[in-house]
mmCIF file of C-alpha atoms in Angstrom:
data_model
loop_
_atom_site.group_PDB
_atom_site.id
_atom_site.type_symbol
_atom_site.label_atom_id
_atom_site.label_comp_id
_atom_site.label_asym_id
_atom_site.label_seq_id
_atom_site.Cartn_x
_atom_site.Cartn_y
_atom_site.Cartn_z
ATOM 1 C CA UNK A 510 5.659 34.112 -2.943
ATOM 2 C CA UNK A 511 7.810 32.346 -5.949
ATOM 3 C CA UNK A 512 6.771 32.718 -9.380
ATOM 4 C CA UNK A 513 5.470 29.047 -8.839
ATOM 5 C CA UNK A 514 2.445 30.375 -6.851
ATOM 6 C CA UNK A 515 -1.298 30.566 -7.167
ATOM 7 C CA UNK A 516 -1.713 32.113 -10.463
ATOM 8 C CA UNK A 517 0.555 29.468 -11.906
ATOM 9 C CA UNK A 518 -2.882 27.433 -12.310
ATOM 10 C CA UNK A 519 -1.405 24.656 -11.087
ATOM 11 C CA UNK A 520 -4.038 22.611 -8.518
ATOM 12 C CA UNK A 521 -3.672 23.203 -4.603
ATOM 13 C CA UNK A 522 -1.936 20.195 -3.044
ATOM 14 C CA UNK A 523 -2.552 19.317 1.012
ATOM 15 C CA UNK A 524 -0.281 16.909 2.211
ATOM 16 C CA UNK A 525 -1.409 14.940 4.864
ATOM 17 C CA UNK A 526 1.496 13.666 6.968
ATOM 18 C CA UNK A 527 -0.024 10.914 9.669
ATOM 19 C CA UNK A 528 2.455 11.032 12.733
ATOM 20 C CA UNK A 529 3.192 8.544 15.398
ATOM 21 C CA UNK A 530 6.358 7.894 17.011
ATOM 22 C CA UNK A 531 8.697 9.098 14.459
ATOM 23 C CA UNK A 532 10.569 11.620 16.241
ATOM 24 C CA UNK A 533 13.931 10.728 14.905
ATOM 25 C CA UNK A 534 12.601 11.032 11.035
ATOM 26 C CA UNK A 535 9.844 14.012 11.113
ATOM 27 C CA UNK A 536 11.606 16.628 10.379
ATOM 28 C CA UNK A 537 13.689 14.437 7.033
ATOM 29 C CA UNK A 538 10.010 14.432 6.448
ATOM 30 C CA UNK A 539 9.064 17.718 6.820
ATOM 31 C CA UNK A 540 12.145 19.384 5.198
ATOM 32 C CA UNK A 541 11.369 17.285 1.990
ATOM 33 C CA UNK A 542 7.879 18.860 1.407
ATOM 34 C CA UNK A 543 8.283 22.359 2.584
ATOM 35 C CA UNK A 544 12.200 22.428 0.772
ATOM 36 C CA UNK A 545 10.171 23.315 -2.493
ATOM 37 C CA UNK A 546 8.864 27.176 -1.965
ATOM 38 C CA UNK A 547 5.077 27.016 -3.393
ATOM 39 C CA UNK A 548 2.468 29.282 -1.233
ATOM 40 C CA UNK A 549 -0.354 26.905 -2.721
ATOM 41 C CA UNK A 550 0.788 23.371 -0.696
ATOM 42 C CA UNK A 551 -0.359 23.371 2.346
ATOM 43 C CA UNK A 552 0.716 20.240 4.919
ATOM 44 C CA UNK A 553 -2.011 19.312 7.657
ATOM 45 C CA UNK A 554 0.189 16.868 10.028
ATOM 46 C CA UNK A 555 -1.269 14.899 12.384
ATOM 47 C CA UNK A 556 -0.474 13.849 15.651
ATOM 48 C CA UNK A 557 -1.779 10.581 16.664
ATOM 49 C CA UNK A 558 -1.268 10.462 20.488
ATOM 50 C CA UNK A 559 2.635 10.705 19.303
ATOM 51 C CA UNK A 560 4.001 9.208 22.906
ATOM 52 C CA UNK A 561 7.407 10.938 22.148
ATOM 53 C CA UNK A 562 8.247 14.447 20.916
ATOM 54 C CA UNK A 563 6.397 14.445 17.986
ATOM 55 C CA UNK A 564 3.626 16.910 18.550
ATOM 56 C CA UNK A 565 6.239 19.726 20.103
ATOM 57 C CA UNK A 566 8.255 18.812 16.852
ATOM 58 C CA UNK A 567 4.974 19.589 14.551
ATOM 59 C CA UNK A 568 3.927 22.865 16.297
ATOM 60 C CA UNK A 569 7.852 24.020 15.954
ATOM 61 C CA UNK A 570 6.837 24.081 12.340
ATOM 62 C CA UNK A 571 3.531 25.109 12.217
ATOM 63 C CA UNK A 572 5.085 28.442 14.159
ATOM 64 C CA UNK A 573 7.814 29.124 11.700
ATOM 65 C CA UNK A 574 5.640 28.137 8.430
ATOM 66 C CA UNK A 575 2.280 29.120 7.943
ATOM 67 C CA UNK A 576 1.751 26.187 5.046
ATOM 68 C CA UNK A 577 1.678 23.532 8.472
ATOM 69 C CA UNK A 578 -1.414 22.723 10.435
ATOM 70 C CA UNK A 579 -1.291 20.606 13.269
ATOM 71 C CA UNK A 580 -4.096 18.230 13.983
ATOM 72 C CA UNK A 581 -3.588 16.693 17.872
ATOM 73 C CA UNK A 582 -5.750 13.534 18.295
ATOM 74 C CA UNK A 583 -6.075 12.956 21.949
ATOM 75 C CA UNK A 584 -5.958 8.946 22.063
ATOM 76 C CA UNK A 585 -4.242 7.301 19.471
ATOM 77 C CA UNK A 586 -6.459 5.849 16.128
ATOM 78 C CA UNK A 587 -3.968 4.155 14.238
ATOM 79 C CA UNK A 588 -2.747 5.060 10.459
ATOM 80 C CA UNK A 589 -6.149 5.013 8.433
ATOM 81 C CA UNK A 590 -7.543 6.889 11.494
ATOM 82 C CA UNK A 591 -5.015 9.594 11.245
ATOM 83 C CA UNK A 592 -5.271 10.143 7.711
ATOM 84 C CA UNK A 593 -8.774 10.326 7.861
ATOM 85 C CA UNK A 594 -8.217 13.274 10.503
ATOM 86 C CA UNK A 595 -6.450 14.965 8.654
ATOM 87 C CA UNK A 596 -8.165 14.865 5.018
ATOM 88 C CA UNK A 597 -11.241 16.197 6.771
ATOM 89 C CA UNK A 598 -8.728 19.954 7.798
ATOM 90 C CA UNK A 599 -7.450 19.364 3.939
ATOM 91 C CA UNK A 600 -8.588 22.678 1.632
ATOM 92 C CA UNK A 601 -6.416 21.237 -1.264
ATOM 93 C CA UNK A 602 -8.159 19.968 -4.521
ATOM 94 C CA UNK A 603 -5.778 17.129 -4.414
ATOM 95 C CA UNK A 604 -4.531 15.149 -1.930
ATOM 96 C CA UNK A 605 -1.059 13.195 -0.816
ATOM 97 C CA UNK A 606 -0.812 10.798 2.310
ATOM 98 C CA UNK A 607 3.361 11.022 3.377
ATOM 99 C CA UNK A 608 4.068 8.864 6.211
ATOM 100 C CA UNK A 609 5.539 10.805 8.596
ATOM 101 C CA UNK A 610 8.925 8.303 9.112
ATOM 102 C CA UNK A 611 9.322 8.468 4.804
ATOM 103 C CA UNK A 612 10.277 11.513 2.583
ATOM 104 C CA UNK A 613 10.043 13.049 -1.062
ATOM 105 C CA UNK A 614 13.173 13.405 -3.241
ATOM 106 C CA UNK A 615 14.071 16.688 -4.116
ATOM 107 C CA UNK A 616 12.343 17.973 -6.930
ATOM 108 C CA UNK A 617 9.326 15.848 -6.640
ATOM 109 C CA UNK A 618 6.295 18.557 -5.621
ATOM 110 C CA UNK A 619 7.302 20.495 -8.662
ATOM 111 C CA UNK A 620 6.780 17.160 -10.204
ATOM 112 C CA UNK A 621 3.997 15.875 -9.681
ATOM 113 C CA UNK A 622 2.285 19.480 -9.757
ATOM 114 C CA UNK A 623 3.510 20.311 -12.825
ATOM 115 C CA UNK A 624 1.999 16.621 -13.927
ATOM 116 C CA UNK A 625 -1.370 17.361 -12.244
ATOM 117 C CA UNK A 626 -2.061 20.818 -14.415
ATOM 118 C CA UNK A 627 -1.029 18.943 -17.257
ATOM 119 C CA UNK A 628 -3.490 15.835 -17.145
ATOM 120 C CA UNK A 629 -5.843 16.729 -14.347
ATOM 121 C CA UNK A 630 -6.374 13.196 -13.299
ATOM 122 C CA UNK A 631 -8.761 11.864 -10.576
ATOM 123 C CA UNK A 632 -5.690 9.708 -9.362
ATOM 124 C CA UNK A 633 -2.243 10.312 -10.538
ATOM 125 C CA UNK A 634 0.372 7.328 -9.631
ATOM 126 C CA UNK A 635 3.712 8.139 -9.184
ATOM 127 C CA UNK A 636 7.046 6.041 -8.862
ATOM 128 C CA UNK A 637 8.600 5.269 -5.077
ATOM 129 C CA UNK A 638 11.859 4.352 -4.063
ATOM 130 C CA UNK A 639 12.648 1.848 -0.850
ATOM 131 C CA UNK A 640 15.560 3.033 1.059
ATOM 132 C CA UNK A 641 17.200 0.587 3.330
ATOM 133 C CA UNK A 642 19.206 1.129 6.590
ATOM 134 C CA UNK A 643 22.790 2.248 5.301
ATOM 135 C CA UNK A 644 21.496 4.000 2.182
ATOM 136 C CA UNK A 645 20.442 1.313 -0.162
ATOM 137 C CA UNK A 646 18.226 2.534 -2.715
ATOM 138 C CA UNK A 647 16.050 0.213 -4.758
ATOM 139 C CA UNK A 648 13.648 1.912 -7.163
ATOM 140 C CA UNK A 649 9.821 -0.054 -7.415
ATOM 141 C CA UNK A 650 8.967 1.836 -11.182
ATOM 142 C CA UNK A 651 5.667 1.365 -12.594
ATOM 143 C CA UNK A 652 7.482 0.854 -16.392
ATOM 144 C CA UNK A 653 5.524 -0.170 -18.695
ATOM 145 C CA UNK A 654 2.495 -0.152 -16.780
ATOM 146 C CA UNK A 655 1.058 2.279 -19.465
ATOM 147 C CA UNK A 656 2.469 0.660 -22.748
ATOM 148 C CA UNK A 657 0.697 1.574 -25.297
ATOM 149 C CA UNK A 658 -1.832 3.541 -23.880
ATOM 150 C CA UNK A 659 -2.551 7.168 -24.131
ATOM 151 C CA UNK A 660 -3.255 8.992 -20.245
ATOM 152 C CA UNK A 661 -5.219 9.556 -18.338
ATOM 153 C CA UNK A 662 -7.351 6.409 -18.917
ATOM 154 C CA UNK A 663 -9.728 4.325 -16.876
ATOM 155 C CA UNK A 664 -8.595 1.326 -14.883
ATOM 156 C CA UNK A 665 -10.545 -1.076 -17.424
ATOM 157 C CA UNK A 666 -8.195 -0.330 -19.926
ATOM 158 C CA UNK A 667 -5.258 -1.281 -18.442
ATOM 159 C CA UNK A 668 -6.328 -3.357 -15.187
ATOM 160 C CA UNK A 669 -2.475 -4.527 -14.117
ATOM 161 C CA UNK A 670 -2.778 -1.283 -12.882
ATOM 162 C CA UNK A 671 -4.071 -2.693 -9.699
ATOM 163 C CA UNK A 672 -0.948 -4.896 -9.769
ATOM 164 C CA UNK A 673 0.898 -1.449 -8.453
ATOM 165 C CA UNK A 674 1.658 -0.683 -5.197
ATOM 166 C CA UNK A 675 -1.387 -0.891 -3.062
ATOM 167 C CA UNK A 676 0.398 1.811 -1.149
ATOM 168 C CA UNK A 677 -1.562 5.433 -0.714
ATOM 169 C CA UNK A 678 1.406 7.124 -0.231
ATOM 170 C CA UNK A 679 2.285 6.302 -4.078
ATOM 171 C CA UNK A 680 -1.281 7.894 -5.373
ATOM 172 C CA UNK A 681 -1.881 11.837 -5.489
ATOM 173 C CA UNK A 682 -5.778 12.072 -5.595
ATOM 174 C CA UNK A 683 -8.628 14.767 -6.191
ATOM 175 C CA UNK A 684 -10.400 15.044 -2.905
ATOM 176 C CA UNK A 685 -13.797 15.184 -4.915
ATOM 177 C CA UNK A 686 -13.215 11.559 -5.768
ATOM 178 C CA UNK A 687 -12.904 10.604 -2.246
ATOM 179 C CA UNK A 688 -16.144 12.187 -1.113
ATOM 180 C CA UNK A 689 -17.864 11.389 -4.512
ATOM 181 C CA UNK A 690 -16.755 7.429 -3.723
ATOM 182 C CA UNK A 691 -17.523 8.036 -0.038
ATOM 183 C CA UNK A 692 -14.148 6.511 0.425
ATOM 184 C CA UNK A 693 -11.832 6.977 3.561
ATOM 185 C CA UNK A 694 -9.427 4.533 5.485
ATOM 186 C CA UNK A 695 -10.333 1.537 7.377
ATOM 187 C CA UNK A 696 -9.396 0.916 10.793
ATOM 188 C CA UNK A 697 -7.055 -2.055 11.111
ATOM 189 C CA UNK A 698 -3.545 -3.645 9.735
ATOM 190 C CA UNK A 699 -3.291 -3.264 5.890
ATOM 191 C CA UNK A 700 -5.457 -0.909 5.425
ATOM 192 C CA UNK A 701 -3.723 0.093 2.392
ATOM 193 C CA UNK A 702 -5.938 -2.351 0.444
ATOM 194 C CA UNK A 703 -9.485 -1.817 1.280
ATOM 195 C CA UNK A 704 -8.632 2.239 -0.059
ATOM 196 C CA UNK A 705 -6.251 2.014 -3.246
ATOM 197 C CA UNK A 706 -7.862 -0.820 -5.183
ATOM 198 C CA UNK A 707 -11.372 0.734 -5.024
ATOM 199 C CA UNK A 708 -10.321 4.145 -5.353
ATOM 200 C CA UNK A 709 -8.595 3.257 -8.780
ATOM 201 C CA UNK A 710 -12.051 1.358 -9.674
ATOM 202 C CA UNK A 711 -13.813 4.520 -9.086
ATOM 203 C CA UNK A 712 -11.514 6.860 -10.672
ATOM 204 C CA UNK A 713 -12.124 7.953 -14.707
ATOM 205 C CA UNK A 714 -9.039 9.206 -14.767
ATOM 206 C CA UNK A 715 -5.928 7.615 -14.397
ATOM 207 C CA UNK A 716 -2.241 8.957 -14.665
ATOM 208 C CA UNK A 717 1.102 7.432 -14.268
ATOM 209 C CA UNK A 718 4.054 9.628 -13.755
ATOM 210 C CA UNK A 719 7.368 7.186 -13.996
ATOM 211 C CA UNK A 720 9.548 9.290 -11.933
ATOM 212 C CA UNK A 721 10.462 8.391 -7.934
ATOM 213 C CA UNK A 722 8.456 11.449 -5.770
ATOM 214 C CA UNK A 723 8.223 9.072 -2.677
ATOM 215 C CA UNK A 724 11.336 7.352 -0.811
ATOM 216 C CA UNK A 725 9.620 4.947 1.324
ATOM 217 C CA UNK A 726 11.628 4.046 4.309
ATOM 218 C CA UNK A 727 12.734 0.548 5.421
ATOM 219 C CA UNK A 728 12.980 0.624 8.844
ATOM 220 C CA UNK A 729 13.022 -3.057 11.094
ATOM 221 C CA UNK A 730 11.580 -1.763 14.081
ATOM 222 C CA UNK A 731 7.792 -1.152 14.081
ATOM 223 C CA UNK A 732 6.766 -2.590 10.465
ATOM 224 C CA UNK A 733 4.433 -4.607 10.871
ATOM 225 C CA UNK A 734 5.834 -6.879 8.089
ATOM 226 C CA UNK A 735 7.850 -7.932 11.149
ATOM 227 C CA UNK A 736 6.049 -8.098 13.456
ATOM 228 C CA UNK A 737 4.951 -11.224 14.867
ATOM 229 C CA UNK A 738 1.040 -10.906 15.710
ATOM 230 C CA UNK A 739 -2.446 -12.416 15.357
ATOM 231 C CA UNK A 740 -3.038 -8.803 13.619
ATOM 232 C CA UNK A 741 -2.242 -9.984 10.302
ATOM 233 C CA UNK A 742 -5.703 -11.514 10.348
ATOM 234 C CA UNK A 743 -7.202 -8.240 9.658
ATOM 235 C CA UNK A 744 -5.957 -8.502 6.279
ATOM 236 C CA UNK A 745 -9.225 -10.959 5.296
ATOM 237 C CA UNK A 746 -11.752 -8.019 6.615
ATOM 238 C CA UNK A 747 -9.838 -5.820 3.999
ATOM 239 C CA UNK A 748 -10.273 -7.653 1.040
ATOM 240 C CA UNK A 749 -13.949 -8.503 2.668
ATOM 241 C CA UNK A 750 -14.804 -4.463 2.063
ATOM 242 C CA UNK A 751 -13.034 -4.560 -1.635
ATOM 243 C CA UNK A 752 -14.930 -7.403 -2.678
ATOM 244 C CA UNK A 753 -18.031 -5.378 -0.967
ATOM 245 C CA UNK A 754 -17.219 -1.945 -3.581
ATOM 246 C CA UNK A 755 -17.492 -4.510 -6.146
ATOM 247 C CA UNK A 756 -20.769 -6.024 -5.184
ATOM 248 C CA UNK A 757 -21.855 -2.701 -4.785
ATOM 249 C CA UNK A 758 -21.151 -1.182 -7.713
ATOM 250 C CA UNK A 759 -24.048 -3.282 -9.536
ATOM 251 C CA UNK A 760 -22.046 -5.254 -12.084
ATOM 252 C CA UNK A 761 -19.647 -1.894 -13.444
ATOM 253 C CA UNK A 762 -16.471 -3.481 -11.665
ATOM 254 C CA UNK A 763 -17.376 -7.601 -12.156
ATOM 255 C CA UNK A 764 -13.963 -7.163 -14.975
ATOM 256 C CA UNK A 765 -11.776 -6.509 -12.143
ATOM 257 C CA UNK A 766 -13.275 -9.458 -9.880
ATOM 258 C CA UNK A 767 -10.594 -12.000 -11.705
ATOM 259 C CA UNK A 768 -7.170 -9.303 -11.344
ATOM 260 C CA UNK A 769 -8.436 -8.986 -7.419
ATOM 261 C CA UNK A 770 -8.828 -12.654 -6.782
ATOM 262 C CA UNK A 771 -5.463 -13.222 -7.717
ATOM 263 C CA UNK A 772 -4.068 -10.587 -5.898
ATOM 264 C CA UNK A 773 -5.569 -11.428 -2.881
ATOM 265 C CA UNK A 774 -4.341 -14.939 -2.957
ATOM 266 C CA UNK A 775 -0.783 -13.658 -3.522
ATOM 267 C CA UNK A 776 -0.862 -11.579 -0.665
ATOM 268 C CA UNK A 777 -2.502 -14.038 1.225
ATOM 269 C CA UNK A 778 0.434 -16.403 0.658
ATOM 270 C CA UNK A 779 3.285 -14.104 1.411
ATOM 271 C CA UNK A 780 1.661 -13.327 5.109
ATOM 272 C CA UNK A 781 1.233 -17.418 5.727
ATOM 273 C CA UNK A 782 4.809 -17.990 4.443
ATOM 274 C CA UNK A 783 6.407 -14.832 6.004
ATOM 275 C CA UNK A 784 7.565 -16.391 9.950
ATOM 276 C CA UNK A 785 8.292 -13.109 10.891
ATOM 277 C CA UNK A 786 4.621 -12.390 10.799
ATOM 278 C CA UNK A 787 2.197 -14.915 11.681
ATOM 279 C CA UNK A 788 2.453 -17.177 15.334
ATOM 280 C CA UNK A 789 3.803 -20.462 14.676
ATOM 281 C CA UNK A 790 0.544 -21.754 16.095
ATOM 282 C CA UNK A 791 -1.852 -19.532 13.834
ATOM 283 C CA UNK A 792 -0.686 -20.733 10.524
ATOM 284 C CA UNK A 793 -2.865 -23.596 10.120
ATOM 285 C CA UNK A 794 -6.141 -21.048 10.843
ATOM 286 C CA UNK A 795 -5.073 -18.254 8.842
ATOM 287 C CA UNK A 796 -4.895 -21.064 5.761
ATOM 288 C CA UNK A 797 -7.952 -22.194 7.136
ATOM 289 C CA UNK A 798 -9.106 -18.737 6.331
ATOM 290 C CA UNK A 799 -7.718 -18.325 3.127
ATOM 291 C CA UNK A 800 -9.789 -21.545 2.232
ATOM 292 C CA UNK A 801 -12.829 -19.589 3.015
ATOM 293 C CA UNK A 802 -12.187 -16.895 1.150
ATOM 294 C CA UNK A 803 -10.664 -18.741 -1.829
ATOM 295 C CA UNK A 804 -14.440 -20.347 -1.880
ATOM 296 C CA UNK A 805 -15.936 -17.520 -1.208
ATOM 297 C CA UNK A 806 -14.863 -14.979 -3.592
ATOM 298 C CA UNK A 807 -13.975 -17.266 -6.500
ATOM 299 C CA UNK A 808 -14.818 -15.516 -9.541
ATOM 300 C CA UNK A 809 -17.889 -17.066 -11.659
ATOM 301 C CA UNK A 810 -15.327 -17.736 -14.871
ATOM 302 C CA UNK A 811 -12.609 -18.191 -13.251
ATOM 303 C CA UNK A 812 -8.841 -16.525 -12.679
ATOM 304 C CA UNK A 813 -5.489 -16.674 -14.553
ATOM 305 C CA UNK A 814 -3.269 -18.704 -11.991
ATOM 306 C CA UNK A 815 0.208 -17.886 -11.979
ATOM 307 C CA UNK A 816 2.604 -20.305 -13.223
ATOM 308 C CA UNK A 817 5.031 -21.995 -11.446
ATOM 309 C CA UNK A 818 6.141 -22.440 -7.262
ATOM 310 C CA UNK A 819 3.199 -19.312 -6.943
ATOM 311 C CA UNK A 820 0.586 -21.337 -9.206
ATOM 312 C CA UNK A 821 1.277 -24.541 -7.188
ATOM 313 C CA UNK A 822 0.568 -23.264 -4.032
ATOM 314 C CA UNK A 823 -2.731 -20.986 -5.487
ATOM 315 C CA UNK A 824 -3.983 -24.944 -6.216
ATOM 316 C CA UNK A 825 -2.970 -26.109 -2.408
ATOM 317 C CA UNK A 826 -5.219 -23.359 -1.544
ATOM 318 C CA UNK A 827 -8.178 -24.561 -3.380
ATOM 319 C CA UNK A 828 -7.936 -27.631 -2.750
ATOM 320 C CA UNK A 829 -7.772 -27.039 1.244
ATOM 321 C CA UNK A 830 -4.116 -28.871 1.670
ATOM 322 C CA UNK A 831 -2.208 -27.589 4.358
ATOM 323 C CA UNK A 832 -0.164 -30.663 4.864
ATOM 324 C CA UNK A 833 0.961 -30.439 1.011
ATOM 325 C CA UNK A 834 1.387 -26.532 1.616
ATOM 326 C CA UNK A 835 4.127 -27.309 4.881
ATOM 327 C CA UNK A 836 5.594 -29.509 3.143
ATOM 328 C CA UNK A 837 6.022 -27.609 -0.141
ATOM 329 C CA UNK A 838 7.422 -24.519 2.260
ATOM 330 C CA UNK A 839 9.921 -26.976 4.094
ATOM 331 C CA UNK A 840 11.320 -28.372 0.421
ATOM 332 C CA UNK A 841 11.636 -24.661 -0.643
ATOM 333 C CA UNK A 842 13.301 -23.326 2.255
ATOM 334 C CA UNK A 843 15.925 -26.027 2.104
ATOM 335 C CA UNK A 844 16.977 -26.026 -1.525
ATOM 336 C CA UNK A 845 16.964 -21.778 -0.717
ATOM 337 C CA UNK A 846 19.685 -22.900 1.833
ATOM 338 C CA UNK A 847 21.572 -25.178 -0.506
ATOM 339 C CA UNK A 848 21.528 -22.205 -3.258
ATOM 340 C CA UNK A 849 22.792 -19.801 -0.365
ATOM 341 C CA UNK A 850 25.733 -22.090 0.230
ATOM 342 C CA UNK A 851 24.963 -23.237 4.073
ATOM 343 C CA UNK A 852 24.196 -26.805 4.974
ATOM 344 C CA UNK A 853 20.726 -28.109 4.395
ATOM 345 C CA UNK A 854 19.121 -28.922 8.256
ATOM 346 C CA UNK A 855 16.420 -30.583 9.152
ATOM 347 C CA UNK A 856 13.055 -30.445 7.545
ATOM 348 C CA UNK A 857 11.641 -26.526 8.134
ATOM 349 C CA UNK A 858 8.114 -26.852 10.498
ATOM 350 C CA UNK A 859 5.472 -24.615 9.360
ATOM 351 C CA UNK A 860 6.159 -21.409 9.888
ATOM 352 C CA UNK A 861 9.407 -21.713 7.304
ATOM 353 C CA UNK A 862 9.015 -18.046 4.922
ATOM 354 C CA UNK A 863 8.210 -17.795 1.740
ATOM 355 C CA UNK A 864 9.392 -15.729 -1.715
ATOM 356 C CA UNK A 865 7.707 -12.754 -1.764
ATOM 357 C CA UNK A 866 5.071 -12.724 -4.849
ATOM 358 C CA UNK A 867 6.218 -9.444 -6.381
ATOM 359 C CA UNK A 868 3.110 -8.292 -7.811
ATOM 360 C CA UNK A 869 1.528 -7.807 -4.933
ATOM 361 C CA UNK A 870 2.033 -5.330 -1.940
ATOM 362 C CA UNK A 871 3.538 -6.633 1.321
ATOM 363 C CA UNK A 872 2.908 -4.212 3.435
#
């Protein structure tokens, strides 16, 4: 045992590492986390009906390592269901979701321990990194998020919070606050959203820590932020159960009803506008849908709109104009040609992609 051990008073950390078809990145993965010799991490991965050699890859290390339990889920459950899995064979007092295709920069456990003892937050936020095919690196920090503000804090003092990476991958938390919230991970695409925004409304308190611990991998195949499918229409039953924790809470979250709004139109938009996503043929529904919800969720005074292109189309959605939206997207996609230096074709149909709205996660 290192002199970073248990007596080091430094909080016991479980890493659960959701599996499924990642064969040629688990053990990048795996490395990463167990690289950094502390006896008090433990990493519970879990095997979610892997179809290729994923679980013999897992029990390899649970054999050499006694820090690795292996969890093997007989049919698969998708990614909230394995992380549920394996949070419920966690011992840790906090807890980290690591995808098992994405990894953690050397030096990060010792990190974002060393943070946790410091601060003891409920949920501590920390920096990521997207790595793209041929080594690109592009940092996503969180600077500034914290200006002028002394941590840990509560999300009502600095709500753009919730403009951070909806990403659980990016958020260390104490497992009390997940069974004290009675929060765990919906089934479904994007399920991301229905557990970070409420978990940050239900934490006290809050920490940042601006250094990349997570390098999230940008892979083509198997995202579904490329993938073409009617799926992306679970997104609405996600924001359904956030808007639900607010109802719930019996007025003590009604500040963050405007900050969600937005961000749920934004991310809205860059799923219409994104034709690697949605069916050409769906479009016209899923804005249908958006509609709904728009009318639906609406705070009672209101919501900053953005400015600009992004304000525009918030309006289109309110006032239930598709036509005006397609035509907006066509206009935009061929001055984006023009700027790019190729020769403007004909007028884009429907499914022509959008900008990404940065302050929202597309994932």
């Amino acid at each position: 045992m290192s002199s970073a051990d248990l007596s080091s008073g430094q909080p016991r950390i479980s890493v659960v590492v959701p599996v499924h078809g990642v064969e040629a990145y688990l053990a990048t993965c795996l490395d990463s986390i167990l690289a950094e010799p502390y006896a008090d991490v433990e990493v519970v991965a879990v095997d979610d009906a892997s179809p290729d050699g994923c679980g013999a890859i897992l029990d390899g290390y649970a054999a050499r390592d006694p820090r690795v339990r292996v969890v093997h889920l007989a049919t698969n459950v998708g990614l909230g269901g394995a992380r549920n899995a394996g949070l419920a064979q966690a011992t840790g007092e906090y807890v980290w979701f690591v995808d098992g295709d994405d990894w953690l920069p050397a030096g990060s456990l010792a990190a974002v321990r060393e943070r946790l003892a410091a601060t003891r937050p409920d949920v501590l936020i920390i920096d990521h990194a997207e790595v793209f095919p041929g080594g690109r690196v592009v940092p996503r920090p969180s600077a500034g998020a914290l200006a002028g503000h002394a941590t840990p804090l509560r999300l009502a003092d600095r709500p753009h919070l919730l403009r951070l990476a909806q990403s659980a991958c990016t958020k260390v938390v104490r497992r009390g606050l997940l069974d004290e919230a009675a929060l765990r991970f919906r089934g479904g695409w994007y399920e991301d959203v229905a557990y970070s925004h409420p978990l940050l409304m239900a934490a006290d308190r809050i920490d940042v820590l601006e250094r990349v611990c997570y390098h999230y991998r940008q892979q083509p195949q198997g995202r579904i932020t490329v993938t073409r499918s009617d799926r992306h229409f679970e997104v609405f039953d996600q924001y359904a159960a956030v808007f639900a924790a607010v109802d719930a809470a019996g007025g003590r979250h009604d500040v963050f009803r405007p900050e969600l709004f937005r961000l749920m139109v934004n991310h809205y938009l860059v799923i219409l506008g994104n034709e690697a996503r949605l069916p050409d043929a769906s479009r016209r529904e899923f804005f249908r849908r958006m509609v709904l919800d728009h009318r639906r969720w609406l705070p009672a005074g209101g919501y900053a709109v953005p400015d600009g292109v992004t304000g525009l189309k918030h309006r289109l959605v309110e006032r239930d104009n598709y036509l005006a939206w397609t035509t907006l997207r066509s206009v935009h996609r061929t001055l984006g040609r023009v700027r790019r230096g190729r020769t403007p074709s004909a007028p884009a149909p429907a499914a022509a992609a959008t900008t990404p709205v940065p302050t929202v996660s597309t994932g």
